[in-house]
């Protein structure tokens, strides 16, 4: 989604804003722009494409000044063009950057046009600028003008606003889209994400819904809540060191993040495992009481996080005996769900800001769930703050749009939930203790799988010219097949589908021929023999098979229609986690071969903060 950054300082802010935009670029990257107040006037550059294009403009014609706002765009209303890029101005009066969607913009636009305003873009944002200009023309100060303007807006938004009428201040608003204040020494900042500001501060104020903030001279920060009362919000120290937003020696963030998995899986486990079990207290002091009341679970998520939820259903039902439903947030929030007594509402989200997931949580609050648990990667995110309890996945910032380490650490968290709930519901059994022991060795086994990178890269050659691919799995590996297909389509633009292998004969088999590579994961579990029969069905139709199989699984690969890559032994329960890794690497290498933009695939955004 769009990214906002703003600064009020005693030095030139262009460099700070530009660096912030680069760090926000993972959110949106179809165009970017910046407005700085210079000698009492708004000066602006906007450019289509990546932040680098804006940087080129700025090199030719710098924007000096000590207060400014800037934006990376992910188009919702209007194509990625210079005219649609932010900041949007109303004449010389006011400049606005916006993340989110103004739902009543058409009605507002008609009113403003009737009042004499000429629109220069197709965006919903421009109505904010013109309305603000009207209010300012009535002699109202900038802060109050923003307040009066947002009172007329419907939808979700975060804003950054500045005007030459009050030089040296920037006003921000948070209503449904994330916004943080960065606290500097005698300077203050705004951003959609703390990552954008780590080069200038590690101290942040997370604004609450409905908050408005004025950043002023000398680093002053004045916040009022939705009722207009002045409030103090806590300043929190960001826990990651700077350097996290750099690729290091890796060619892409995605590859770096894939290789970070052993480390972050250890971090996700740290301090949460008992000797043979997982104490409910790992989920916080309120968790034991909440888990004791939990009879069933509703999991809600989007995208890759949804796939983690699908895996968890297999785990929670088998190892904890708890019935589970899993649904994508955008569907759940508009259903009329019947909530069974004792249902725990669990959201999964890397960012904690996904609009649909957040809306689903808010919707769920009135429906009689026993409580809500967020499994999330971003401390201080909206989802975490609005849930009864939260478990952090500790994956560290994930920059690649295609989620990798966030997914596997979510799976770790969900296995912890399984074992913890299982302990509350059933007498701890030997199997739980075995899984706990296996979790402790998991990072080392992941390292062994990542060492297969060279072989997987070689295998990726077979996909570069293909237009379609089919991923198969059974049981808890069906969602892994879905995730494998999602990764491939997201970053290589090859059409890919994930199927439960048993469904093959009910449709997709019709597609199988030598042009359709079929990828399957084959751990050594109860379903192996069934899976092998399904794979025979593919071979019999001339399909090209690629199988990631347990080292003990014999699959005849003497013919050249089958390629098998063996993975080390892992406890059956943890196999979905391990088998994710080769699929991530496969997608990555195929995308590199195809020359796509791996970290910022076309049309996608990392943090989807609009509906
Ligand atoms: C976007 C991202 C996906 C992500 C999904 C859910 O679509 O591109 O990678 O899985 O949002 O995001 P969340 O932050 O809620 O996990």
Coordinates of C-alpha atoms in Angstrom, one line a residue, residues 224-466:
X224 CA -5.3 14.9 20.4
X225 CA -7.6 11.8 20.5
X226 CA -10.7 11.3 18.4
X227 CA -12.7 13.4 20.9
X228 CA -10.3 16.3 20.6
X229 CA -8.7 15.8 24.0
X230 CA -5.0 16.4 24.3
X231 CA -3.3 13.0 25.1
X232 CA 0.1 11.7 25.9
X233 CA 0.9 8.4 24.2
X234 CA 3.9 6.3 25.3
X235 CA 7.2 6.6 23.5
X236 CA 8.4 3.1 22.6
X237 CA 11.9 2.1 21.6
X238 CA 12.0 0.1 18.4
X239 CA 13.5 -3.2 19.2
X240 CA 15.4 -4.0 15.9
X241 CA 18.7 -2.5 15.3
X242 CA 19.3 -0.5 12.1
X243 CA 20.7 -2.5 9.2
X244 CA 17.6 -4.8 9.2
X245 CA 16.4 -3.0 6.1
X246 CA 19.5 -3.7 4.1
X247 CA 20.1 -6.7 1.8
X248 CA 23.6 -7.4 3.1
X249 CA 25.4 -9.7 0.7
X250 CA 22.2 -11.1 -0.8
X251 CA 21.0 -10.2 -4.2
X252 CA 17.4 -9.8 -3.0
X253 CA 15.6 -9.3 0.3
X254 CA 13.6 -12.4 -0.4
X255 CA 16.7 -14.6 -0.6
X256 CA 18.1 -13.0 2.6
X257 CA 14.8 -13.6 4.3
X258 CA 14.7 -17.3 3.1
X259 CA 18.1 -17.8 4.5
X260 CA 17.3 -16.1 7.8
X261 CA 14.7 -18.8 8.6
X262 CA 16.8 -21.0 10.9
X263 CA 17.7 -17.9 13.0
X264 CA 14.2 -16.5 13.2
X265 CA 12.6 -19.9 13.9
X266 CA 15.0 -20.1 16.9
X267 CA 13.9 -16.6 17.9
X268 CA 10.2 -17.6 17.6
X269 CA 10.9 -20.6 19.9
X270 CA 13.1 -18.9 22.4
X271 CA 11.8 -18.9 26.0
X272 CA 8.5 -20.5 24.9
X273 CA 9.3 -24.3 25.2
X274 CA 9.1 -26.2 28.4
X275 CA 11.1 -29.4 28.8
X276 CA 8.3 -31.5 27.3
X277 CA 5.5 -29.1 26.7
X278 CA 4.5 -25.5 25.9
X279 CA 3.2 -23.6 28.8
X280 CA 0.1 -21.4 28.1
X281 CA 1.9 -18.6 29.8
X282 CA 4.1 -18.4 26.7
X283 CA 1.1 -16.5 25.2
X284 CA 1.0 -14.1 28.1
X285 CA -0.4 -14.0 31.6
X286 CA -4.1 -13.9 30.4
X287 CA -3.6 -16.9 28.2
X288 CA -4.1 -19.8 30.6
X289 CA -7.6 -18.6 31.6
X290 CA -8.5 -17.9 28.0
X291 CA -7.2 -21.3 26.8
X292 CA -9.1 -23.1 29.6
X293 CA -12.4 -21.7 28.2
X294 CA -11.5 -22.4 24.6
X295 CA -13.6 -25.2 23.0
X296 CA -13.0 -24.3 19.3
X297 CA -11.0 -21.9 17.2
X298 CA -11.9 -19.6 14.3
X299 CA -8.8 -18.5 12.4
X300 CA -8.9 -15.4 10.1
X301 CA -6.1 -14.2 7.8
X302 CA -5.2 -13.1 4.3
X303 CA -2.7 -14.3 1.6
X304 CA 0.2 -16.3 2.9
X305 CA -1.0 -15.9 6.5
X306 CA -4.2 -17.7 5.5
X307 CA -2.2 -20.7 4.3
X308 CA -0.5 -20.8 7.7
X309 CA -4.0 -21.0 9.2
X310 CA -5.0 -23.9 6.9
X311 CA -1.9 -25.9 8.1
X312 CA -2.9 -25.1 11.8
X313 CA -6.3 -26.6 11.3
X314 CA -4.7 -30.0 10.6
X315 CA -2.4 -29.6 13.7
X316 CA -5.0 -28.3 16.1
X317 CA -7.5 -31.0 15.3
X318 CA -5.0 -33.8 15.4
X319 CA -2.7 -32.8 18.2
X320 CA -4.9 -30.7 20.4
X321 CA -8.4 -32.2 19.7
X322 CA -9.8 -28.7 19.1
X323 CA -12.2 -28.1 16.2
X324 CA -11.0 -25.3 13.9
X325 CA -12.5 -23.2 11.1
X326 CA -10.2 -21.1 8.9
X327 CA -11.4 -18.3 6.6
X328 CA -10.0 -15.4 4.6
X329 CA -10.8 -12.1 6.3
X330 CA -12.5 -10.5 3.3
X331 CA -15.1 -13.2 3.3
X332 CA -15.6 -13.6 7.0
X333 CA -16.2 -9.9 7.7
X334 CA -19.3 -9.8 5.5
X335 CA -20.8 -13.1 6.6
X336 CA -23.3 -13.6 9.4
X337 CA -21.3 -16.2 11.3
X338 CA -22.9 -18.4 13.9
X339 CA -20.4 -18.5 16.8
X340 CA -20.3 -21.7 18.8
X341 CA -19.8 -21.3 22.6
X342 CA -16.2 -21.2 23.7
X343 CA -14.7 -20.1 20.3
X344 CA -11.4 -18.4 20.4
X345 CA -10.9 -15.8 17.6
X346 CA -7.3 -16.1 16.2
X347 CA -5.9 -13.6 13.6
X348 CA -2.7 -14.3 11.7
X349 CA -0.8 -11.4 10.1
X350 CA 2.7 -10.5 9.3
X351 CA 2.1 -6.8 9.4
X352 CA -0.7 -6.5 11.8
X353 CA -2.2 -3.8 9.6
X354 CA -4.0 -5.7 6.9
X355 CA -7.3 -3.9 6.5
X356 CA -9.5 -6.9 6.1
X357 CA -8.0 -8.8 9.0
X358 CA -8.2 -5.8 11.2
X359 CA -11.9 -5.2 10.2
X360 CA -12.6 -8.9 10.8
X361 CA -11.3 -8.6 14.3
X362 CA -13.3 -5.5 15.0
X363 CA -16.4 -7.2 13.5
X364 CA -15.8 -10.3 15.7
X365 CA -15.8 -8.3 18.9
X366 CA -19.6 -8.1 19.0
X367 CA -20.2 -11.7 18.1
X368 CA -19.6 -13.6 21.4
X369 CA -16.1 -15.1 21.0
X370 CA -14.3 -16.0 24.3
X371 CA -11.4 -13.7 23.3
X372 CA -9.0 -12.8 20.6
X373 CA -5.4 -13.9 19.9
X374 CA -3.2 -12.2 17.3
X375 CA -0.2 -14.0 15.9
X376 CA 1.7 -11.2 14.4
X377 CA 5.2 -10.1 13.5
X378 CA 5.0 -6.4 14.2
X379 CA 4.9 -5.3 17.8
X380 CA 2.7 -2.3 18.4
X381 CA 0.7 -2.9 15.2
X382 CA -3.1 -2.3 15.2
X383 CA -3.9 -6.0 15.4
X384 CA -1.7 -6.6 18.4
X385 CA -3.1 -3.6 20.2
X386 CA -6.7 -4.4 19.6
X387 CA -6.5 -8.2 20.4
X388 CA -6.9 -9.6 24.0
X389 CA -3.6 -11.4 23.7
X390 CA -0.9 -11.6 21.2
X391 CA 2.1 -13.8 20.3
X392 CA 4.9 -12.2 18.4
X393 CA 6.5 -14.3 15.7
X394 CA 9.9 -12.5 16.0
X395 CA 10.7 -12.9 12.3
X396 CA 12.2 -9.4 12.2
X397 CA 11.2 -6.9 9.4
X398 CA 10.2 -8.7 6.2
X399 CA 10.8 -6.5 3.2
X400 CA 10.3 -8.9 0.2
X401 CA 6.7 -8.6 -0.8
X402 CA 6.4 -12.4 -1.1
X403 CA 6.3 -13.6 2.5
X404 CA 8.8 -16.3 3.5
X405 CA 10.2 -16.1 7.0
X406 CA 7.0 -14.5 8.3
X407 CA 5.1 -17.7 7.1
X408 CA 7.4 -20.2 8.7
X409 CA 7.5 -18.3 12.0
X410 CA 3.7 -18.1 12.0
X411 CA 3.7 -21.9 11.6
X412 CA 6.1 -22.2 14.6
X413 CA 3.7 -20.0 16.6
X414 CA 0.7 -22.1 15.5
X415 CA 2.5 -25.3 16.6
X416 CA 3.2 -23.6 20.0
X417 CA -0.5 -22.8 20.2
X418 CA -1.4 -26.4 19.3
X419 CA 0.8 -27.9 22.0
X420 CA -0.2 -25.3 24.5
X421 CA -3.9 -25.9 23.9
X422 CA -3.4 -29.7 23.7
X423 CA -1.8 -29.5 27.2
X424 CA -4.9 -27.6 28.5
X425 CA -7.3 -30.0 26.9
X426 CA -5.7 -33.4 27.2
X427 CA -3.2 -35.1 29.4
X428 CA 0.2 -34.4 27.9
X429 CA 1.1 -37.4 25.8
X430 CA 4.4 -38.8 24.5
X431 CA 3.7 -37.3 21.1
X432 CA 3.7 -33.7 22.4
X433 CA 7.0 -34.3 24.1
X434 CA 8.4 -35.7 20.8
X435 CA 7.2 -32.6 18.9
X436 CA 8.7 -30.3 21.5
X437 CA 12.0 -32.1 21.2
X438 CA 11.8 -31.9 17.3
X439 CA 11.1 -28.2 17.5
X440 CA 14.4 -27.7 19.3
X441 CA 16.2 -29.4 16.4
X442 CA 14.2 -27.7 13.7
X443 CA 16.6 -24.7 12.9
X444 CA 19.4 -27.1 12.3
X445 CA 17.4 -29.2 9.9
X446 CA 16.2 -26.1 8.1
X447 CA 19.9 -25.2 7.6
X448 CA 20.4 -28.6 5.9
X449 CA 17.5 -27.9 3.5
X450 CA 18.8 -24.5 2.7
X451 CA 22.1 -26.1 1.7
X452 CA 20.2 -27.7 -1.2
X453 CA 19.9 -24.2 -2.7
X454 CA 22.3 -25.0 -5.6
X455 CA 20.4 -28.1 -6.6
X456 CA 17.1 -26.2 -6.5
X457 CA 18.5 -23.5 -8.6
X458 CA 19.5 -26.1 -11.2
X459 CA 16.0 -27.5 -11.1
X460 CA 14.5 -24.0 -11.7
X461 CA 15.7 -24.1 -15.3
X462 CA 12.9 -26.4 -16.2
X463 CA 10.3 -23.8 -15.2
X464 CA 11.6 -20.7 -16.9
X465 CA 9.9 -21.3 -20.2
X466 CA 6.7 -22.7 -18.7

